Each structure stands twice: as structure tokens, then as C-alpha cells.
Amino acid sequence: MAKINSKQKGARGERELSSKLKEYGYSTRRSQQYCGYNGSADVVGLKGIHIECKRVEKLNIYNAVEQSKRDCKNGLPAVFHRKNSKYWLVTMTLEDWIILYKNSGLSTSGKK
């Protein structure tokens, strides 16, 4: 029974994250409802970002990042996560964040 509830909570978390991203103007959706295979991003619609969505109270963030890196086919792997009554966080490796920052146009120094 716990596994079913865990899957349901995960699906709710993916829908919640997609809705939150839509509030910022991005056209996102859960991917599992369309693709149905492991290895795809949990939420799609942010070009260049592979989203691994985690909606749990206790998260081994290193395991989640490794899963995102392993599953990522294109783009940068990132873990979007939150606990109950908390705000969403995004975790990615420093190397991937540097790539994102350099491509943002905000970076004015640093090696190219």
C-alpha cells in the first residue's frame, strides 16, 4: 500500500511542479503520463533542463542528482524538490550550474 501512495504522491508532486512552472509562463507537463517509460524527465517543457521531481520529506539529494544525471539524455540534469509546507528548491551539480550561468548572459567574468 505504501508504494501506491508513494507513486500517487510523486504524480501529485509532478503535477504541482508543472503548475508552478506554468505560473512563471512555461508550458510544462508531466512526461510519465505520455511516455510511460523510466529514464524520461518527470516534467518536460523547460528547454535544456532534465527535471527529476522529488516530493518527499526525507531526500537523499546525492542519489536524486545521480538519478537525474543517469537519466538525462539531453540538456542539464536538475532535481526539483520540496517538503511539505516548504518552497521548491532546485539542486544541480556546480559544473552544470556554471554552464547555465554562463549561458544566462549574467556572467561577465570567468573562463569561457
XYZ file of N, CA and C in Angstrom:
336
model
N 0.817 -1.194 0.000
C 0.000 0.000 0.000
C 0.860 1.257 0.000
N 1.961 1.250 0.737
C 2.827 2.421 0.814
C 3.400 2.778 -0.542
N 3.729 1.766 -1.349
C 4.299 2.021 -2.668
C 3.295 2.746 -3.571
N 2.030 2.353 -3.506
C 0.997 3.016 -4.296
C 0.866 4.469 -3.857
N 0.816 4.702 -2.531
C 0.716 6.061 -2.032
C 1.930 6.883 -2.432
N 3.117 6.276 -2.421
C 4.334 6.955 -2.826
C 4.263 7.363 -4.296
N 3.797 6.459 -5.144
C 3.646 6.774 -6.570
C 2.625 7.886 -6.775
N 1.521 7.825 -6.027
C 0.489 8.856 -6.133
C 1.035 10.205 -5.684
N 1.809 10.209 -4.595
C 2.399 11.452 -4.112
C 3.387 11.996 -5.139
N 4.156 11.107 -5.753
C 5.086 11.535 -6.790
C 4.372 12.164 -7.969
N 3.282 11.547 -8.404
C 2.494 12.089 -9.517
C 1.895 13.439 -9.137
N 1.408 13.553 -7.898
C 0.871 14.840 -7.431
C 1.960 15.911 -7.418
N 3.153 15.517 -6.963
C 4.275 16.450 -6.939
C 4.643 16.932 -8.340
N 4.627 16.022 -9.303
C 4.931 16.393 -10.693
C 3.885 17.348 -11.240
N 2.613 17.080 -10.951
C 1.545 17.989 -11.401
C 1.683 19.348 -10.729
N 1.989 19.330 -9.440
C 2.166 20.577 -8.687
C 3.319 21.398 -9.256
N 4.457 20.754 -9.522
C 5.603 21.453 -10.077
C 5.274 22.013 -11.453
N 4.614 21.225 -12.283
C 4.236 21.696 -13.610
C 3.336 22.928 -13.503
N 2.387 22.904 -12.584
C 1.508 24.060 -12.381
C 2.296 25.280 -11.932
N 3.252 25.067 -11.031
C 4.082 26.165 -10.528
C 4.892 26.778 -11.663
N 5.465 25.933 -12.518
C 6.238 26.443 -13.651
C 5.344 27.178 -14.643
N 4.108 26.732 -14.779
C 3.151 27.428 -15.654
C 2.849 28.825 -15.130
N 2.863 28.995 -13.799
C 2.665 30.326 -13.211
C 3.750 31.294 -13.663
N 4.922 30.774 -13.995
C 6.022 31.593 -14.481
C 6.003 31.736 -16.011
N 4.997 31.156 -16.634
C 4.839 31.312 -18.081
C 5.404 30.190 -18.928
N 5.817 29.090 -18.311
C 6.383 27.977 -19.072
C 5.322 26.917 -19.355
N 5.347 26.388 -20.558
C 4.402 25.353 -20.960
C 4.994 23.990 -20.605
N 4.638 23.481 -19.437
C 5.195 22.223 -18.950
C 4.088 21.204 -18.723
N 4.515 19.938 -18.625
C 3.573 18.848 -18.322
C 4.357 17.677 -17.758
N 3.644 16.794 -17.087
C 4.245 15.538 -16.638
C 4.586 14.713 -17.862
N 5.717 14.060 -17.836
C 6.061 13.241 -19.008
C 5.577 11.812 -18.871
N 5.531 11.251 -17.662
C 5.163 9.847 -17.482
C 3.765 9.546 -17.983
N 2.862 10.501 -17.881
C 1.509 10.237 -18.347
C 1.461 10.071 -19.862
N 2.466 10.592 -20.562
C 2.504 10.476 -22.016
C 3.470 9.400 -22.480
N 4.649 9.356 -21.845
C 5.690 8.424 -22.293
C 5.592 7.075 -21.595
N 5.469 7.119 -20.282
C 5.299 5.893 -19.516
C 6.525 5.011 -19.405
N 7.724 5.547 -19.671
C 8.905 4.719 -19.512
C 9.899 5.393 -18.575
N 10.677 4.571 -17.886
C 11.691 5.106 -16.985
C 12.818 5.716 -17.791
N 13.462 6.705 -17.220
C 14.564 7.357 -17.903
C 14.169 8.674 -18.528
N 12.882 8.939 -18.641
C 12.465 10.231 -19.169
C 12.376 11.220 -18.016
N 12.426 12.497 -18.334
C 12.277 13.532 -17.314
C 10.892 13.418 -16.685
N 10.783 13.794 -15.412
C 9.483 13.741 -14.739
C 8.543 14.823 -15.253
N 9.110 15.987 -15.522
C 8.338 17.118 -16.051
C 9.105 17.633 -17.258
N 8.408 17.884 -18.339
C 9.052 18.386 -19.558
C 8.489 19.753 -19.913
N 9.297 20.516 -20.636
C 8.850 21.821 -21.097
C 9.834 22.943 -20.810
N 10.873 22.666 -20.021
C 11.949 23.642 -19.820
C 13.087 23.231 -20.741
N 13.217 23.915 -21.847
C 14.222 23.556 -22.842
C 15.612 23.509 -22.210
N 16.296 22.392 -22.428
C 17.664 22.235 -21.961
C 17.812 21.760 -20.528
N 16.681 21.501 -19.835
C 16.735 21.054 -18.444
C 16.024 19.713 -18.315
N 16.723 18.737 -17.747
C 16.137 17.430 -17.449
C 15.663 17.476 -16.002
N 14.351 17.463 -15.783
C 13.783 17.618 -14.449
C 13.517 16.271 -13.794
N 14.144 16.081 -12.655
C 13.824 14.971 -11.753
C 13.060 15.618 -10.598
N 11.804 15.232 -10.422
C 10.939 15.842 -9.411
C 10.825 14.930 -8.192
N 11.094 15.481 -7.013
C 11.007 14.724 -5.765
C 10.139 15.500 -4.784
N 9.092 14.848 -4.315
C 8.159 15.470 -3.364
C 8.112 14.572 -2.138
N 9.187 14.631 -1.326
C 9.342 13.741 -0.179
C 9.838 14.528 1.032
N 9.634 13.960 2.209
C 10.104 14.590 3.439
C 11.591 14.334 3.676
N 12.053 13.139 3.354
C 13.461 12.801 3.522
C 14.020 12.429 2.162
N 14.978 13.209 1.700
C 15.529 13.005 0.361
C 17.033 12.838 0.452
N 17.535 11.778 -0.151
C 18.973 11.636 -0.329
C 19.292 12.387 -1.624
N 19.697 13.636 -1.474
C 19.865 14.504 -2.637
C 20.940 13.991 -3.584
N 21.988 13.361 -3.050
C 23.030 12.835 -3.940
C 22.491 11.699 -4.806
N 21.665 10.836 -4.232
C 21.044 9.781 -5.035
C 20.132 10.377 -6.100
N 19.380 11.415 -5.736
C 18.467 12.048 -6.687
C 19.236 12.714 -7.828
N 20.344 13.385 -7.507
C 21.161 14.018 -8.548
C 21.767 12.951 -9.459
N 22.251 11.860 -8.873
C 22.813 10.775 -9.687
C 21.751 10.193 -10.625
N 20.522 10.029 -10.118
C 19.441 9.525 -10.963
C 19.179 10.492 -12.113
N 19.138 11.777 -11.816
C 18.901 12.773 -12.857
C 20.020 12.760 -13.894
N 21.270 12.652 -13.444
C 22.411 12.591 -14.366
C 22.345 11.340 -15.232
N 21.998 10.219 -14.609
C 21.928 8.935 -15.318
C 20.820 8.944 -16.373
N 19.678 9.541 -16.035
C 18.522 9.534 -16.929
C 18.574 10.619 -18.001
N 19.399 11.624 -17.787
C 19.440 12.784 -18.690
C 20.023 12.388 -20.044
N 19.244 12.581 -21.085
C 19.701 12.298 -22.454
C 20.191 13.581 -23.129
N 19.523 14.677 -22.862
C 19.866 15.984 -23.442
C 19.692 17.046 -22.369
N 20.526 18.060 -22.421
C 20.369 19.176 -21.504
C 21.101 18.968 -20.188
N 20.706 19.764 -19.203
C 21.332 19.731 -17.892
C 20.429 19.032 -16.891
N 20.956 18.078 -16.133
C 20.140 17.392 -15.134
C 19.949 18.277 -13.897
N 18.715 18.310 -13.387
C 18.407 19.096 -12.195
C 17.329 18.388 -11.388
N 17.428 18.494 -10.075
C 16.429 17.914 -9.182
C 15.611 19.052 -8.601
N 14.315 19.026 -8.855
C 13.374 19.986 -8.278
C 12.717 19.249 -7.113
N 12.785 19.819 -5.923
C 12.292 19.089 -4.757
C 11.718 20.026 -3.704
N 10.801 19.448 -2.905
C 10.278 20.186 -1.762
C 9.670 19.234 -0.750
N 9.634 19.699 0.490
C 8.985 19.000 1.591
C 7.609 19.622 1.801
N 6.793 18.972 2.604
C 5.506 19.546 2.984
C 5.715 20.920 3.616
N 4.859 21.845 3.276
C 4.866 23.201 3.851
C 6.152 23.974 3.585
N 6.910 23.579 2.587
C 8.144 24.277 2.222
C 8.069 24.692 0.761
N 9.014 25.512 0.348
C 9.074 26.003 -1.026
C 9.927 25.065 -1.875
N 9.758 25.183 -3.191
C 10.507 24.360 -4.130
C 11.969 24.793 -4.158
N 12.839 23.818 -4.257
C 14.275 24.030 -4.421
C 14.721 23.329 -5.695
N 15.828 23.795 -6.250
C 16.422 23.147 -7.420
C 17.876 22.849 -7.078
N 18.285 21.600 -7.275
C 19.652 21.188 -6.991
C 20.269 20.620 -8.263
N 21.490 21.065 -8.536
C 22.256 20.543 -9.669
C 23.732 20.616 -9.301
N 24.567 19.933 -10.076
C 25.997 19.990 -9.799
C 26.515 21.400 -10.086
N 27.609 21.754 -9.433
C 28.224 23.052 -9.672
C 28.601 23.213 -11.142
N 29.148 22.162 -11.730
C 29.567 22.232 -13.132
C 28.388 22.563 -14.048
N 27.246 21.919 -13.798
C 26.069 22.198 -14.623
C 25.515 23.596 -14.349
N 25.575 24.041 -13.094
C 25.106 25.385 -12.763
C 25.972 26.432 -13.458
N 27.291 26.193 -13.515
C 28.204 27.124 -14.194
C 27.833 27.236 -15.672
N 27.534 26.105 -16.307
C 27.104 26.134 -17.709
C 25.844 26.984 -17.851
N 24.882 26.756 -16.989
C 23.629 27.509 -17.023
C 23.897 28.997 -16.814
N 24.730 29.329 -15.847
C 25.035 30.728 -15.535
C 25.764 31.413 -16.687
N 26.750 30.733 -17.241
C 27.490 31.319 -18.371
C 26.576 31.585 -19.560
N 25.612 30.712 -19.780
C 24.694 30.875 -20.906
C 23.545 31.836 -20.618
N 23.437 32.308 -19.381
C 22.322 33.187 -18.999
C 22.526 34.610 -19.446
N 23.762 34.980 -19.746
C 24.052 36.371 -20.089
C 24.362 37.218 -18.870
N 24.265 36.647 -17.683
C 24.558 37.381 -16.454
C 26.041 37.389 -16.116
N 26.747 36.369 -16.605
C 28.162 36.226 -16.295
C 28.973 37.213 -17.125
N 29.793 38.029 -16.442
C 30.646 38.977 -17.154
C 32.124 38.656 -17.001
N 32.423 37.665 -16.147
C 33.807 37.261 -15.991
C 33.872 35.747 -15.887
N 35.060 35.252 -15.802
C 35.237 33.803 -15.724
C 35.741 33.256 -17.035
N 36.226 32.049 -16.996
C 36.763 31.411 -18.194
C 35.644 31.014 -19.120
N 35.867 31.095 -20.385
C 34.876 30.708 -21.388
C 35.118 29.315 -21.856
